[in-house]
Each structure stands twice: as structure tokens, then as C-alpha cells.
Short mmCIF file of C-alpha atoms in Angstrom, two decimals:
data_model
loop_
_atom_site.label_atom_id
_atom_site.label_comp_id
_atom_site.label_asym_id
_atom_site.label_seq_id
_atom_site.Cartn_x
_atom_site.Cartn_y
_atom_site.Cartn_z
CA GLN U 1 119.04 125.15 108.06
CA LYS U 2 116.88 122.07 108.10
CA GLU U 3 117.80 119.46 104.70
CA VAL U 4 116.86 116.81 103.02
CA GLU U 5 119.17 115.49 100.26
CA GLN U 6 118.96 113.74 97.38
CA ASN U 7 120.68 112.48 94.10
CA SER U 8 118.53 114.57 91.31
CA GLY U 9 119.61 111.17 88.65
CA PRO U 10 118.65 110.07 86.32
CA LEU U 11 118.20 106.74 87.52
CA SER U 12 118.15 103.99 84.83
CA VAL U 13 117.41 101.11 85.43
CA PRO U 14 115.89 97.90 83.34
CA GLU U 15 112.19 96.69 83.44
CA GLY U 16 111.93 94.01 86.29
CA ALA U 17 114.51 95.75 87.95
CA ILE U 18 115.08 96.44 91.47
CA ALA U 19 115.35 100.27 91.90
CA SER U 20 117.48 101.84 94.54
CA LEU U 21 116.25 105.29 96.01
CA ASN U 22 118.04 106.84 98.37
CA CYS U 23 118.09 110.33 100.88
CA THR U 24 119.62 111.91 103.92
CA TYR U 25 118.70 114.11 106.54
CA SER U 26 120.14 117.00 108.81
CA ASP U 27 117.79 116.98 111.65
CA ARG U 28 118.25 114.55 113.95
CA GLY U 29 115.04 115.33 115.94
CA SER U 30 112.97 113.94 112.67
CA GLN U 31 110.32 111.55 113.50
CA SER U 32 108.59 111.11 110.52
CA PHE U 33 109.72 109.61 106.70
CA PHE U 34 107.49 109.79 103.56
CA TRP U 35 108.29 108.78 99.59
CA TYR U 36 106.25 110.51 97.59
CA ARG U 37 105.95 109.79 93.54
CA GLN U 38 105.40 112.84 91.19
CA TYR U 39 104.91 111.79 87.74
CA SER U 40 105.23 115.28 85.15
CA GLY U 41 102.55 117.59 85.44
CA LYS U 42 100.67 115.90 88.15
CA SER U 43 100.87 116.68 92.06
CA PRO U 44 102.72 114.26 94.12
CA GLU U 45 101.49 110.80 95.44
CA LEU U 46 101.89 109.48 99.12
CA ILE U 47 103.80 106.32 98.79
CA MET U 48 105.14 105.46 101.61
CA SER U 49 105.43 106.66 105.21
CA ILE U 50 107.90 104.88 108.05
CA TYR U 51 108.12 106.31 111.47
CA SER U 52 110.92 103.90 112.97
CA ASN U 53 113.78 102.55 112.03
CA GLY U 54 114.29 99.84 109.72
CA ASP U 55 111.98 97.91 107.19
CA LYS U 56 109.07 98.72 105.77
CA GLU U 57 107.08 97.34 103.02
CA ASP U 58 103.61 97.68 100.93
CA GLY U 59 103.24 95.53 97.59
CA ARG U 60 106.56 96.30 95.52
CA PHE U 61 107.56 98.78 97.97
CA THR U 62 109.89 98.80 100.69
CA ALA U 63 110.72 102.06 103.04
CA GLN U 64 114.14 101.53 104.75
CA LEU U 65 115.10 104.01 107.86
CA ASN U 66 118.15 104.36 109.74
CA LYS U 67 117.95 107.61 112.42
CA ALA U 68 121.09 106.99 113.77
CA SER U 69 122.51 107.50 110.01
CA GLN U 70 119.95 110.41 109.13
CA TYR U 71 119.47 107.90 105.67
CA VAL U 72 115.95 106.92 104.31
CA SER U 73 115.73 104.34 101.18
CA LEU U 74 112.75 103.40 98.77
CA LEU U 75 113.28 100.33 97.06
CA ILE U 76 111.16 99.44 94.27
CA ARG U 77 111.22 95.66 93.29
CA ASP U 78 110.19 94.39 89.53
CA SER U 79 110.33 98.39 88.46
CA GLN U 80 107.53 98.56 85.41
CA PRO U 81 108.20 101.29 83.13
CA SER U 82 104.86 102.95 84.17
CA ASP U 83 107.46 103.51 87.84
CA SER U 84 109.19 105.90 85.92
CA ALA U 85 108.96 109.12 87.65
CA THR U 86 110.40 111.87 89.94
CA TYR U 87 110.38 110.21 93.59
CA LEU U 88 110.59 112.69 96.31
CA CYS U 89 111.85 112.23 99.95
CA ALA U 90 109.94 114.41 102.82
CA VAL U 91 110.73 115.12 106.48
CA ASN U 92 108.72 115.90 109.26
CA THR U 93 110.51 117.74 111.43
CA ASN U 94 107.63 118.49 113.81
CA TYR U 95 105.29 115.85 113.98
CA GLY U 96 102.39 116.37 116.64
CA GLY U 97 104.11 120.23 117.02
CA ALA U 98 102.17 123.60 115.79
CA THR U 99 103.19 123.21 112.47
CA ASN U 100 103.94 119.43 110.51
CA LYS U 101 105.41 121.16 107.63
CA LEU U 102 107.15 118.70 105.78
CA ILE U 103 110.68 119.41 103.93
CA PHE U 104 111.12 117.87 100.90
CA GLY U 105 114.09 116.88 98.51
CA THR U 106 114.44 118.02 95.67
CA GLY U 107 113.21 114.25 94.35
CA THR U 108 115.43 111.95 91.93
CA LEU U 109 113.90 111.32 88.52
CA LEU U 110 113.46 107.35 87.99
CA ALA U 111 113.76 105.63 84.29
CA VAL U 112 112.90 102.53 83.80
CA GLN U 113 113.62 101.42 80.27
CA PRO U 114 111.73 98.55 79.05
CA GLY R 1 94.43 106.30 100.77
CA ALA R 2 92.50 109.70 101.62
CA VAL R 3 90.88 111.70 98.89
CA VAL R 4 91.99 115.94 98.54
CA SER R 5 90.27 117.12 95.76
CA GLN R 6 90.88 120.96 94.17
CA HIS R 7 88.49 122.96 92.05
CA PRO R 8 89.17 124.51 89.34
CA SER R 9 91.84 121.93 88.07
CA TRP R 10 92.81 124.41 85.59
CA VAL R 11 92.11 128.19 84.54
CA ILE R 12 92.51 130.60 82.87
CA CYS R 13 92.10 133.97 83.86
CA LYS R 14 93.73 138.37 82.90
CA SER R 15 96.27 140.39 83.82
CA GLY R 16 94.65 142.19 86.73
CA THR R 17 91.95 139.88 88.05
CA SER R 18 91.55 137.63 90.68
CA VAL R 19 91.04 133.92 90.85
CA LYS R 20 90.01 131.35 94.16
CA ILE R 21 90.84 128.46 94.12
CA GLU R 22 89.34 125.38 96.81
CA CYS R 23 91.07 122.32 98.40
CA ARG R 24 88.82 119.52 99.94
CA SER R 25 89.54 116.85 102.15
CA LEU R 26 87.01 114.30 101.06
CA ASP R 27 86.90 111.49 103.52
CA PHE R 28 88.92 112.84 106.38
CA GLN R 29 89.35 116.63 108.73
CA ALA R 30 92.15 118.96 108.31
CA THR R 31 92.42 121.19 110.79
CA THR R 32 96.20 121.99 108.55
CA MET R 33 96.11 122.46 104.67
CA PHE R 34 99.27 123.64 102.96
CA TRP R 35 99.40 125.38 99.49
CA TYR R 36 102.45 125.02 97.50
CA ARG R 37 103.69 126.43 93.76
CA GLN R 38 105.74 124.48 91.72
CA PHE R 39 107.06 126.14 88.62
CA PRO R 40 107.83 123.82 85.62
CA LYS R 41 110.93 121.56 86.25
CA GLN R 42 111.15 123.01 89.98
CA SER R 43 110.94 121.74 92.91
CA LEU R 44 107.46 121.69 95.14
CA MET R 45 107.97 125.62 97.05
CA LEU R 46 105.25 125.72 100.23
CA MET R 47 103.92 129.48 99.82
CA ALA R 48 101.51 128.84 103.44
CA THR R 49 100.11 127.19 105.78
CA SER R 50 96.22 126.92 106.12
CA ASN R 51 94.75 126.47 110.04
CA GLU R 52 91.02 125.81 110.57
CA GLY R 53 89.81 129.02 112.52
CA SER R 54 92.81 130.70 112.68
CA LYS R 55 95.10 132.98 110.10
CA ALA R 56 97.36 131.00 107.93
CA THR R 57 101.23 130.97 108.32
CA TYR R 58 102.27 132.07 105.41
CA GLU R 59 106.75 131.80 104.39
CA GLN R 60 109.22 134.17 104.35
CA GLY R 61 109.09 136.03 101.02
CA VAL R 62 104.90 135.30 100.00
CA GLU R 63 102.49 138.21 99.90
CA LYS R 64 100.35 137.56 102.13
CA ASP R 65 97.58 140.14 100.62
CA LYS R 66 98.31 138.72 97.11
CA PHE R 67 97.81 135.36 98.17
CA LEU R 68 94.49 135.04 100.28
CA ILE R 69 94.12 131.79 102.66
CA ASN R 70 90.87 130.88 104.32
CA HIS R 71 90.36 127.63 106.35
CA ALA R 72 86.78 128.34 106.79
CA SER R 73 85.81 124.24 107.73
CA LEU R 74 87.60 121.13 108.54
CA THR R 75 87.31 119.92 105.17
CA LEU R 76 87.92 123.19 102.57
CA SER R 77 90.97 125.80 102.48
CA THR R 78 90.26 128.05 99.76
CA LEU R 79 93.64 130.80 98.18
CA THR R 80 92.42 133.75 96.06
CA VAL R 81 95.23 135.50 93.79
CA THR R 82 94.78 138.60 94.00
CA SER R 83 95.58 140.94 91.29
CA ALA R 84 97.27 138.01 89.51
CA HIS R 85 99.84 138.75 86.78
CA PRO R 86 101.44 136.79 84.22
CA GLU R 87 104.70 135.65 86.81
CA ASP R 88 101.43 134.20 88.97
CA SER R 89 100.96 131.78 86.43
CA SER R 90 102.03 128.10 87.62
CA PHE R 91 100.33 125.04 89.21
CA TYR R 92 99.41 125.34 92.60
CA ILE R 93 98.95 122.20 94.67
CA CYS R 94 96.79 122.17 98.37
CA SER R 95 98.19 119.23 100.58
CA ALA R 96 95.94 118.29 103.53
CA TYR R 97 97.35 117.25 106.76
CA ARG R 98 95.85 113.47 108.03
CA ASP R 99 96.13 113.04 112.20
CA THR R 100 97.66 110.02 110.99
CA GLY R 101 100.53 112.53 110.45
CA GLU R 102 100.42 111.76 106.62
CA GLN R 103 100.07 114.75 104.24
CA TYR R 104 98.31 113.97 101.07
CA PHE R 105 98.20 116.61 98.09
CA GLY R 106 95.42 117.67 96.12
CA PRO R 107 95.52 116.80 91.97
CA GLY R 108 96.46 120.74 91.82
CA THR R 109 95.06 123.30 89.81
CA ARG R 110 97.03 124.91 86.45
CA LEU R 111 96.68 128.54 86.64
CA THR R 112 97.65 130.74 83.61
CA VAL R 113 97.21 134.63 83.59
CA THR R 114 97.25 136.48 80.16
#
């Protein structure tokens, strides 16, 4: 059973701080990794994708991938109350294959305190 | 980012009737789309994979005769909930797979069956 695990939280950080969200996955053959943000009552929104080891930065967001440790993280710098949402880690273990299904973690609830 | 639309955004129907939900990729072609269901405060649940020009692949436990999926073109997939019952009331979300490797979600359709 391919699994993606996240701490459900809530993760509470003060406004302006760095929020660090973590994710581990079980399938060592996984190729593609994604972070989605989901506000309550809304659908998920893709905020980061990462395919190779190391860091990828986009604005206030940095995704980090360590395939040897089977670990993906998302850092949010200068956290704002508007960042308060559930963050979903997703892994594609069959990139380019027949299905391209994503395996989702259960999500981490982030609460940024003003 | 890519844009995926869904229609309708919400629908109320009577028990025993059928409801059709449309999912469109507006600025890219999607050979594969996915249909999810999400109950309040629960994780996304993949229902089926929709492939253009072929039959959908359903996840275990999802009734294919109840949830009819048609992927008639590279930009449109439809989900029809047949003979709807109150327990089918949920938030239905589609996603479209882009050949860059990313999946983009539609805004979702909230179905209430009375």
C-alpha cells in the first residue's frame, strides 16, 4: 500500500514566522511531488511541484525534496493569516505511466495567528 | 497556472433523480481527468480516472453504474450521479492532468440530495 503521511496539526505559527510542513512517503520509486493548499469549503489549489532532490523556491514558498529519506517539506516564509488552510502533500508514483494518480496525505492544518 | 472549471457549482436535487456535473480544462488539453468526492472534514477520495476516448477506471467500492463518467473530448469530462440518494450529498471535485506532470483541480460542485 503506497502511503503519504503528514502530521494533521493544527500547526500554529505567529504572523511573520516561518511555517514548516512535512511529509513522508512510502514508495521509493515516486517521481513527482506536489503541495496543494485547501481552504475550508474550497477545492485544492496547486502551489508547488518538485521533481528532483533539493530546494525549489517560488515567492514565499520553498519546497524541499530528499528522495533518499523519502521526505518532502514546504516552508512558508513571512506567514500571513491568509495562509491559514489545510496543506496537502501529494505524490505521483506512476509519472508518465498509465494512471498518473496522486496519492494524497491527510493534510496539515496551518493556523497563522495575527 | 492552468484553469479548470466545473458546472454547476452547487445543485440541489430530489432523491431518485440524476445530476450531471461538467468538468472542463479551459487552457490546456487533458487526456486524463479525475473525479474526487470529499465529505466535510474528511480527506479527498478518488472515485475514478477518466480517460479521453475510453472507459473510466473506477476505484474499489465505487459503483460504476451509479457514477457514470464520460470523457468525450480533450477538454471535457462529465460525471452523472444516477438515482441520487441523500447519502450521495457531498462535494464533488474534478482534476485535470496536464502533460507537464501537474494536476489542476476544478472549483468543485456541492451536491445536496433531498
